[in-house]
Each structure stands twice: as structure tokens, then as C-alpha cells.
């Protein structure tokens, strides 16, 4: 089974994940955008003025339901989770709510722009989602790099065979190989379809000693006027 298939089976059988959390498939993207887990966000000190603070989180949107406040205002309440646990977030912006609701229907993971409200007497901060970017869309716009180290020429041949059908993307595959004459470093190509599943498959190849998937260049921030 692939990692995705194992996680789906675990969720269906036990109601939670053993092998990994779906967000972990996009850890390289989350880290590149300064994302923190819900537990990490909750552990941050509250602002000196006791007000709200902004942050970035990576989350799986598990469920979304519309609610109406005591003042008659309609809002979306979303149940989300990451590798540190489950949390509930509210969405008041209609456009963002539509995106979150769609992510819930698809069982999608995304990068969440959030606002945290820490209130006296409450252990966990209240989370409001101000924006969401689906990781599938984000990954198509982001150039990735896979670094692989192998212990000899036999492993190089096995690696080349494993990635021969993974062309058609924009990912860079960088190889470091130990040879009898010394160490060789080369780029195998810049047109690979890279993701966490592929990295996990390569990690299991005999002779592969190190694998790291990362963003090839820092994400560029767009200016908004």
C-alpha cells in the first residue's frame, strides 16, 4: 500500500491516523511558508496587549457546517486537524467560507491564514480562518527539489529505473553518490513530478541513504495594492 492508502484505511478502521497525517504529505510546502501546528500556535505567548495575533497553519478540513450567531449573523464552523491534533475554526468571510466548505467536501488539506484570539481562562486559542490555499494548487505553482544520497553505482541504477516514468513536472532531482573514485554530485533532471509519495518510494530503494524533499526556491510574495 502507498502511504495515502494506509492513512485512508487507518482513518476508516480506527477513526484516526497511525502512519502519518495527510498534512505531512505537504510538510515541505508548509515549512516553506512558515506554517506552525495548532499545538505550536497554542504554545506561543499571548500578545502583550492581550489582543489577537495572525499566523499560518497547515490543516486538513474534515467537516464544515453553517451556524447562526445570537445576533443573527451566519458563519461557517470548520473542524480541522493536523499532526498535533484536532481543532475547530470559524469563518466569517463568505468567499473564504465557500473555499473552506469545498475543502471539507473534498477532504482537502490547505495552508490556512488564521487569526488567534486568546481569552482569559481558556486553554486553547480561538481560531478564525481568514484565507485558505489548497496544497494541490500550491504544489503545482511551487518548484520542488528532491535530494537523494546513495552508497554506490548499483543504487544509482535502481534510482534511475524508479524515476524513469516520473517525468512531466518541474521538480529538480539532485543526486549525491559515493563511488570508488570519490563522491559524485549531479542533477538528474529538472522535469520530475515530485511529491511526498515519490520521496517515500525512493527512500525504500536499497542503497539509498538519505532523501529530502524541499522547495527549490523560497516562495515569492505577491504585492497587493
mmCIF file of N, CA and C in Angstrom, residues 28-129:
data_model
loop_
_atom_site.group_PDB
_atom_site.id
_atom_site.type_symbol
_atom_site.label_atom_id
_atom_site.label_comp_id
_atom_site.label_asym_id
_atom_site.label_seq_id
_atom_site.Cartn_x
_atom_site.Cartn_y
_atom_site.Cartn_z
ATOM 1 N N UNK A 28 6.855 19.931 3.340
ATOM 2 C CA UNK A 28 7.862 20.765 2.675
ATOM 3 C C UNK A 28 7.268 22.111 2.261
ATOM 4 N N UNK A 29 6.019 22.099 1.802
ATOM 5 C CA UNK A 29 5.358 23.353 1.424
ATOM 6 C C UNK A 29 4.977 24.169 2.653
ATOM 7 N N UNK A 30 4.472 23.472 3.674
ATOM 8 C CA UNK A 30 4.051 24.163 4.894
ATOM 9 C C UNK A 30 5.226 24.890 5.550
ATOM 10 N N UNK A 31 6.358 24.206 5.661
ATOM 11 C CA UNK A 31 7.525 24.813 6.296
ATOM 12 C C UNK A 31 8.050 25.992 5.487
ATOM 13 N N UNK A 32 7.990 25.874 4.164
ATOM 14 C CA UNK A 32 8.476 26.963 3.308
ATOM 15 C C UNK A 32 7.656 28.231 3.484
ATOM 16 N N UNK A 33 6.408 28.084 3.930
ATOM 17 C CA UNK A 33 5.537 29.244 4.122
ATOM 18 C C UNK A 33 5.405 29.631 5.596
ATOM 19 N N UNK A 34 6.293 29.098 6.434
ATOM 20 C CA UNK A 34 6.300 29.495 7.834
ATOM 21 C C UNK A 34 5.153 28.948 8.652
ATOM 22 N N UNK A 35 4.611 27.811 8.246
ATOM 23 C CA UNK A 35 3.460 27.236 8.945
ATOM 24 C C UNK A 35 3.853 26.631 10.291
ATOM 25 N N UNK A 36 2.936 26.697 11.235
ATOM 26 C CA UNK A 36 3.087 26.052 12.541
ATOM 27 C C UNK A 36 1.896 25.132 12.778
ATOM 28 N N UNK A 37 2.081 24.136 13.637
ATOM 29 C CA UNK A 37 0.969 23.266 14.002
ATOM 30 C C UNK A 37 0.069 23.993 14.997
ATOM 31 N N UNK A 38 -1.125 23.427 15.210
ATOM 32 C CA UNK A 38 -2.054 24.020 16.170
ATOM 33 C C UNK A 38 -1.438 24.032 17.565
ATOM 34 N N UNK A 39 -0.744 22.948 17.937
ATOM 35 C CA UNK A 39 -0.110 22.887 19.256
ATOM 36 C C UNK A 39 0.976 23.950 19.389
ATOM 37 N N UNK A 40 1.759 24.153 18.328
ATOM 38 C CA UNK A 40 2.807 25.176 18.368
ATOM 39 C C UNK A 40 2.208 26.573 18.472
ATOM 40 N N UNK A 41 1.120 26.805 17.762
ATOM 41 C CA UNK A 41 0.468 28.114 17.832
ATOM 42 C C UNK A 41 -0.080 28.366 19.231
ATOM 43 N N UNK A 42 -0.654 27.317 19.825
ATOM 44 C CA UNK A 42 -1.219 27.463 21.157
ATOM 45 C C UNK A 42 -0.176 27.706 22.227
ATOM 46 N N UNK A 43 1.061 27.247 21.971
ATOM 47 C CA UNK A 43 2.132 27.405 22.954
ATOM 48 C C UNK A 43 2.812 28.765 22.880
ATOM 49 N N UNK A 44 2.524 29.526 21.820
ATOM 50 C CA UNK A 44 3.130 30.849 21.695
ATOM 51 C C UNK A 44 2.587 31.786 22.775
ATOM 52 N N UNK A 45 3.410 32.692 23.279
ATOM 53 C CA UNK A 45 2.916 33.641 24.291
ATOM 54 C C UNK A 45 1.864 34.571 23.702
ATOM 55 N N UNK A 46 0.920 34.942 24.529
ATOM 56 C CA UNK A 46 -0.134 35.853 24.083
ATOM 57 C C UNK A 46 0.448 37.238 23.845
ATOM 58 N N UNK A 47 -0.145 38.006 22.940
ATOM 59 C CA UNK A 47 0.324 39.376 22.711
ATOM 60 C C UNK A 47 0.288 40.187 24.002
ATOM 61 N N UNK A 48 1.209 41.128 24.121
ATOM 62 C CA UNK A 48 1.308 41.930 25.345
ATOM 63 C C UNK A 48 0.023 42.684 25.636
ATOM 64 N N UNK A 49 -0.681 43.087 24.567
ATOM 65 C CA UNK A 49 -1.918 43.836 24.774
ATOM 66 C C UNK A 49 -3.131 42.929 24.946
ATOM 67 N N UNK A 50 -2.876 41.602 24.929
ATOM 68 C CA UNK A 50 -3.969 40.652 25.106
ATOM 69 C C UNK A 50 -4.890 40.540 23.921
ATOM 70 N N UNK A 51 -4.493 41.117 22.793
ATOM 71 C CA UNK A 51 -5.356 41.091 21.616
ATOM 72 C C UNK A 51 -5.178 39.852 20.762
ATOM 73 N N UNK A 52 -5.495 40.016 19.485
ATOM 74 C CA UNK A 52 -5.431 38.888 18.562
ATOM 75 C C UNK A 52 -4.106 38.891 17.815
ATOM 76 N N UNK A 53 -3.742 37.712 17.299
ATOM 77 C CA UNK A 53 -2.499 37.584 16.545
ATOM 78 C C UNK A 53 -2.749 36.749 15.301
ATOM 79 N N UNK A 54 -1.968 37.015 14.259
ATOM 80 C CA UNK A 54 -2.119 36.302 12.995
ATOM 81 C C UNK A 54 -1.059 35.215 12.876
ATOM 82 N N UNK A 55 -1.348 34.220 12.046
ATOM 83 C CA UNK A 55 -0.398 33.140 11.843
ATOM 84 C C UNK A 55 -0.770 32.306 10.633
ATOM 85 N N UNK A 56 0.075 31.332 10.344
ATOM 86 C CA UNK A 56 -0.149 30.411 9.232
ATOM 87 C C UNK A 56 -0.117 28.990 9.766
ATOM 88 N N UNK A 57 -1.115 28.207 9.392
ATOM 89 C CA UNK A 57 -1.204 26.811 9.804
ATOM 90 C C UNK A 57 -1.490 25.946 8.585
ATOM 91 N N UNK A 58 -1.123 24.682 8.684
ATOM 92 C CA UNK A 58 -1.468 23.710 7.649
ATOM 93 C C UNK A 58 -2.489 22.756 8.247
ATOM 94 N N UNK A 59 -3.614 22.574 7.571
ATOM 95 C CA UNK A 59 -4.658 21.749 8.161
ATOM 96 C C UNK A 59 -5.464 20.958 7.157
ATOM 97 N N UNK A 60 -6.007 19.860 7.629
ATOM 98 C CA UNK A 60 -6.986 19.073 6.885
ATOM 99 C C UNK A 60 -8.367 19.538 7.325
ATOM 100 N N UNK A 61 -9.195 19.942 6.388
ATOM 101 C CA UNK A 61 -10.560 20.363 6.712
ATOM 102 C C UNK A 61 -11.440 19.118 6.691
ATOM 103 N N UNK A 62 -11.853 18.671 7.865
ATOM 104 C CA UNK A 62 -12.601 17.421 7.985
ATOM 105 C C UNK A 62 -14.105 17.620 7.817
ATOM 106 N N UNK A 63 -14.602 18.732 8.337
ATOM 107 C CA UNK A 63 -16.052 18.965 8.311
ATOM 108 C C UNK A 63 -16.316 20.466 8.376
ATOM 109 N N UNK A 64 -17.392 20.900 7.757
ATOM 110 C CA UNK A 64 -17.775 22.314 7.806
ATOM 111 C C UNK A 64 -19.296 22.424 7.860
ATOM 112 N N UNK A 65 -19.786 23.211 8.801
ATOM 113 C CA UNK A 65 -21.232 23.394 8.956
ATOM 114 C C UNK A 65 -21.541 24.865 9.208
ATOM 115 N N UNK A 66 -22.662 25.294 8.659
ATOM 116 C CA UNK A 66 -23.097 26.675 8.849
ATOM 117 C C UNK A 66 -23.807 26.824 10.188
ATOM 118 N N UNK A 67 -23.556 27.939 10.839
ATOM 119 C CA UNK A 67 -24.181 28.269 12.114
ATOM 120 C C UNK A 67 -24.718 29.703 12.039
ATOM 121 N N UNK A 68 -25.595 30.034 12.967
ATOM 122 C CA UNK A 68 -26.123 31.397 13.068
ATOM 123 C C UNK A 68 -25.886 31.898 14.483
ATOM 124 N N UNK A 69 -25.264 33.060 14.602
ATOM 125 C CA UNK A 69 -24.946 33.615 15.916
ATOM 126 C C UNK A 69 -26.200 34.164 16.584
ATOM 127 N N UNK A 70 -26.060 34.544 17.859
ATOM 128 C CA UNK A 70 -27.189 35.101 18.608
ATOM 129 C C UNK A 70 -27.685 36.406 17.990
ATOM 130 N N UNK A 71 -26.800 37.087 17.260
ATOM 131 C CA UNK A 71 -27.180 38.342 16.605
ATOM 132 C C UNK A 71 -27.721 38.117 15.198
ATOM 133 N N UNK A 72 -27.861 36.841 14.824
ATOM 134 C CA UNK A 72 -28.418 36.535 13.514
ATOM 135 C C UNK A 72 -27.404 36.491 12.388
ATOM 136 N N UNK A 73 -26.128 36.537 12.729
ATOM 137 C CA UNK A 73 -25.087 36.506 11.697
ATOM 138 C C UNK A 73 -24.734 35.063 11.347
ATOM 139 N N UNK A 74 -24.721 34.768 10.067
ATOM 140 C CA UNK A 74 -24.400 33.419 9.596
ATOM 141 C C UNK A 74 -22.884 33.278 9.421
ATOM 142 N N UNK A 75 -22.351 32.158 9.919
ATOM 143 C CA UNK A 75 -20.916 31.912 9.790
ATOM 144 C C UNK A 75 -20.678 30.409 9.629
ATOM 145 N N UNK A 76 -19.468 30.059 9.208
ATOM 146 C CA UNK A 76 -19.109 28.654 8.999
ATOM 147 C C UNK A 76 -18.233 28.184 10.149
ATOM 148 N N UNK A 77 -18.540 27.005 10.664
ATOM 149 C CA UNK A 77 -17.704 26.390 11.688
ATOM 150 C C UNK A 77 -17.053 25.147 11.079
ATOM 151 N N UNK A 78 -15.724 25.119 11.084
ATOM 152 C CA UNK A 78 -14.981 24.036 10.439
ATOM 153 C C UNK A 78 -14.200 23.230 11.464
ATOM 154 N N UNK A 79 -14.279 21.913 11.341
ATOM 155 C CA UNK A 79 -13.450 21.015 12.140
ATOM 156 C C UNK A 79 -12.219 20.671 11.313
ATOM 157 N N UNK A 80 -11.055 21.016 11.840
ATOM 158 C CA UNK A 80 -9.796 20.804 11.125
ATOM 159 C C UNK A 80 -8.850 19.977 11.995
ATOM 160 N N UNK A 81 -7.779 19.499 11.387
ATOM 161 C CA UNK A 81 -6.784 18.756 12.153
ATOM 162 C C UNK A 81 -5.427 18.861 11.482
ATOM 163 N N UNK A 82 -4.392 18.613 12.288
ATOM 164 C CA UNK A 82 -3.036 18.474 11.773
ATOM 165 C C UNK A 82 -2.351 17.387 12.587
ATOM 166 N N UNK A 83 -1.049 17.250 12.452
ATOM 167 C CA UNK A 83 -0.353 16.158 13.131
ATOM 168 C C UNK A 83 -0.373 16.297 14.646
ATOM 169 N N UNK A 84 -0.695 17.496 15.159
ATOM 170 C CA UNK A 84 -0.709 17.703 16.608
ATOM 171 C C UNK A 84 -2.087 17.515 17.223
ATOM 172 N N UNK A 85 -3.125 17.397 16.403
ATOM 173 C CA UNK A 85 -4.457 17.188 16.945
ATOM 174 C C UNK A 85 -5.544 17.871 16.135
ATOM 175 N N UNK A 86 -6.732 17.892 16.715
ATOM 176 C CA UNK A 86 -7.912 18.440 16.049
ATOM 177 C C UNK A 86 -8.260 19.798 16.658
ATOM 178 N N UNK A 87 -8.785 20.685 15.831
ATOM 179 C CA UNK A 87 -9.205 21.991 16.334
ATOM 180 C C UNK A 87 -10.400 22.485 15.525
ATOM 181 N N UNK A 88 -11.149 23.390 16.127
ATOM 182 C CA UNK A 88 -12.327 23.972 15.486
ATOM 183 C C UNK A 88 -12.015 25.418 15.130
ATOM 184 N N UNK A 89 -12.415 25.814 13.937
ATOM 185 C CA UNK A 89 -12.170 27.184 13.476
ATOM 186 C C UNK A 89 -13.458 27.772 12.928
ATOM 187 N N UNK A 90 -13.598 29.072 13.037
ATOM 188 C CA UNK A 90 -14.756 29.769 12.477
ATOM 189 C C UNK A 90 -14.321 30.567 11.250
ATOM 190 N N UNK A 91 -15.272 30.766 10.339
ATOM 191 C CA UNK A 91 -15.023 31.533 9.117
ATOM 192 C C UNK A 91 -16.188 32.502 8.937
ATOM 193 N N UNK A 92 -15.889 33.793 8.880
ATOM 194 C CA UNK A 92 -16.937 34.802 8.755
ATOM 195 C C UNK A 92 -17.023 35.402 7.354
ATOM 196 N N UNK A 93 -15.937 35.370 6.614
ATOM 197 C CA UNK A 93 -15.932 35.896 5.254
ATOM 198 C C UNK A 93 -16.596 34.893 4.314
ATOM 199 N N UNK A 94 -17.587 35.333 3.551
ATOM 200 C CA UNK A 94 -18.360 34.418 2.704
ATOM 201 C C UNK A 94 -17.502 33.744 1.637
ATOM 202 N N UNK A 95 -16.592 34.496 1.019
ATOM 203 C CA UNK A 95 -15.753 33.927 -0.039
ATOM 204 C C UNK A 95 -14.814 32.864 0.520
ATOM 205 N N UNK A 96 -14.219 33.151 1.669
ATOM 206 C CA UNK A 96 -13.330 32.178 2.307
ATOM 207 C C UNK A 96 -14.128 30.973 2.794
ATOM 208 N N UNK A 97 -15.326 31.223 3.322
ATOM 209 C CA UNK A 97 -16.184 30.135 3.793
ATOM 210 C C UNK A 97 -16.512 29.165 2.665
ATOM 211 N N UNK A 98 -16.757 29.692 1.476
ATOM 212 C CA UNK A 98 -17.054 28.830 0.329
ATOM 213 C C UNK A 98 -15.863 27.942 -0.003
ATOM 214 N N UNK A 99 -14.651 28.482 0.102
ATOM 215 C CA UNK A 99 -13.449 27.699 -0.165
ATOM 216 C C UNK A 99 -13.237 26.628 0.898
ATOM 217 N N UNK A 100 -13.460 26.991 2.152
ATOM 218 C CA UNK A 100 -13.300 26.027 3.248
ATOM 219 C C UNK A 100 -14.340 24.918 3.136
ATOM 220 N N UNK A 101 -15.567 25.295 2.792
ATOM 221 C CA UNK A 101 -16.634 24.305 2.628
ATOM 222 C C UNK A 101 -16.290 23.330 1.501
ATOM 223 N N UNK A 102 -15.724 23.835 0.417
ATOM 224 C CA UNK A 102 -15.324 22.982 -0.704
ATOM 225 C C UNK A 102 -14.193 22.044 -0.288
ATOM 226 N N UNK A 103 -13.250 22.551 0.504
ATOM 227 C CA UNK A 103 -12.155 21.715 1.001
ATOM 228 C C UNK A 103 -12.681 20.600 1.889
ATOM 229 N N UNK A 104 -13.704 20.896 2.691
ATOM 230 C CA UNK A 104 -14.301 19.877 3.554
ATOM 231 C C UNK A 104 -14.960 18.778 2.733
ATOM 232 N N UNK A 105 -15.645 19.158 1.663
ATOM 233 C CA UNK A 105 -16.299 18.167 0.803
ATOM 234 C C UNK A 105 -15.275 17.263 0.128
ATOM 235 N N UNK A 106 -14.131 17.848 -0.233
ATOM 236 C CA UNK A 106 -13.093 17.084 -0.928
ATOM 237 C C UNK A 106 -12.142 16.383 0.035
ATOM 238 N N UNK A 107 -12.255 16.694 1.332
ATOM 239 C CA UNK A 107 -11.300 16.144 2.294
ATOM 240 C C UNK A 107 -9.907 16.669 2.032
ATOM 241 N N UNK A 108 -9.830 17.954 1.672
ATOM 242 C CA UNK A 108 -8.565 18.530 1.238
ATOM 243 C C UNK A 108 -7.769 19.185 2.347
ATOM 244 N N UNK A 109 -6.456 19.242 2.121
ATOM 245 C CA UNK A 109 -5.539 19.924 3.029
ATOM 246 C C UNK A 109 -5.145 21.264 2.424
ATOM 247 N N UNK A 110 -4.887 22.230 3.278
ATOM 248 C CA UNK A 110 -4.515 23.536 2.765
ATOM 249 C C UNK A 110 -3.703 24.346 3.748
ATOM 250 N N UNK A 111 -3.169 25.426 3.235
ATOM 251 C CA UNK A 111 -2.441 26.387 4.046
ATOM 252 C C UNK A 111 -3.453 27.418 4.533
ATOM 253 N N UNK A 112 -3.585 27.558 5.842
ATOM 254 C CA UNK A 112 -4.603 28.412 6.442
ATOM 255 C C UNK A 112 -3.982 29.692 6.990
ATOM 256 N N UNK A 113 -4.519 30.823 6.553
ATOM 257 C CA UNK A 113 -4.157 32.098 7.180
ATOM 258 C C UNK A 113 -5.160 32.307 8.316
ATOM 259 N N UNK A 114 -4.667 32.352 9.532
ATOM 260 C CA UNK A 114 -5.566 32.340 10.684
ATOM 261 C C UNK A 114 -5.335 33.548 11.587
ATOM 262 N N UNK A 115 -6.345 33.798 12.407
ATOM 263 C CA UNK A 115 -6.271 34.798 13.467
ATOM 264 C C UNK A 115 -6.587 34.086 14.774
ATOM 265 N N UNK A 116 -5.725 34.263 15.755
ATOM 266 C CA UNK A 116 -5.898 33.601 17.048
ATOM 267 C C UNK A 116 -6.375 34.602 18.089
ATOM 268 N N UNK A 117 -7.362 34.182 18.855
ATOM 269 C CA UNK A 117 -7.926 35.021 19.913
ATOM 270 C C UNK A 117 -7.763 34.269 21.227
ATOM 271 N N UNK A 118 -6.853 34.746 22.068
ATOM 272 C CA UNK A 118 -6.610 34.114 23.372
ATOM 273 C C UNK A 118 -7.406 34.850 24.440
ATOM 274 N N UNK A 119 -8.261 34.092 25.130
ATOM 275 C CA UNK A 119 -9.125 34.704 26.139
ATOM 276 C C UNK A 119 -8.783 34.162 27.524
ATOM 277 N N UNK A 120 -8.878 35.006 28.543
ATOM 278 C CA UNK A 120 -8.563 34.574 29.909
ATOM 279 C C UNK A 120 -9.409 33.363 30.316
ATOM 280 N N UNK A 121 -8.757 32.372 30.922
ATOM 281 C CA UNK A 121 -9.459 31.193 31.394
ATOM 282 C C UNK A 121 -9.621 30.094 30.362
ATOM 283 N N UNK A 122 -9.250 30.343 29.117
ATOM 284 C CA UNK A 122 -9.360 29.333 28.067
ATOM 285 C C UNK A 122 -7.968 28.808 27.719
ATOM 286 N N UNK A 123 -7.815 27.480 27.715
ATOM 287 C CA UNK A 123 -6.505 26.877 27.468
ATOM 288 C C UNK A 123 -6.057 27.055 26.023
ATOM 289 N N UNK A 124 -6.956 26.841 25.081
ATOM 290 C CA UNK A 124 -6.599 26.904 23.663
ATOM 291 C C UNK A 124 -7.123 28.194 23.039
ATOM 292 N N UNK A 125 -6.392 28.756 22.102
ATOM 293 C CA UNK A 125 -6.872 29.970 21.436
ATOM 294 C C UNK A 125 -8.027 29.666 20.498
ATOM 295 N N UNK A 126 -8.894 30.639 20.300
ATOM 296 C CA UNK A 126 -9.950 30.513 19.301
ATOM 297 C C UNK A 126 -9.361 30.844 17.933
ATOM 298 N N UNK A 127 -9.741 30.057 16.937
ATOM 299 C CA UNK A 127 -9.142 30.187 15.608
ATOM 300 C C UNK A 127 -10.178 30.700 14.613
ATOM 301 N N UNK A 128 -9.820 31.735 13.886
ATOM 302 C CA UNK A 128 -10.634 32.232 12.777
ATOM 303 C C UNK A 128 -9.817 32.107 11.497
ATOM 304 N N UNK A 129 -10.389 31.476 10.485
ATOM 305 C CA UNK A 129 -9.696 31.325 9.202
ATOM 306 C C UNK A 129 -9.982 32.554 8.345
#
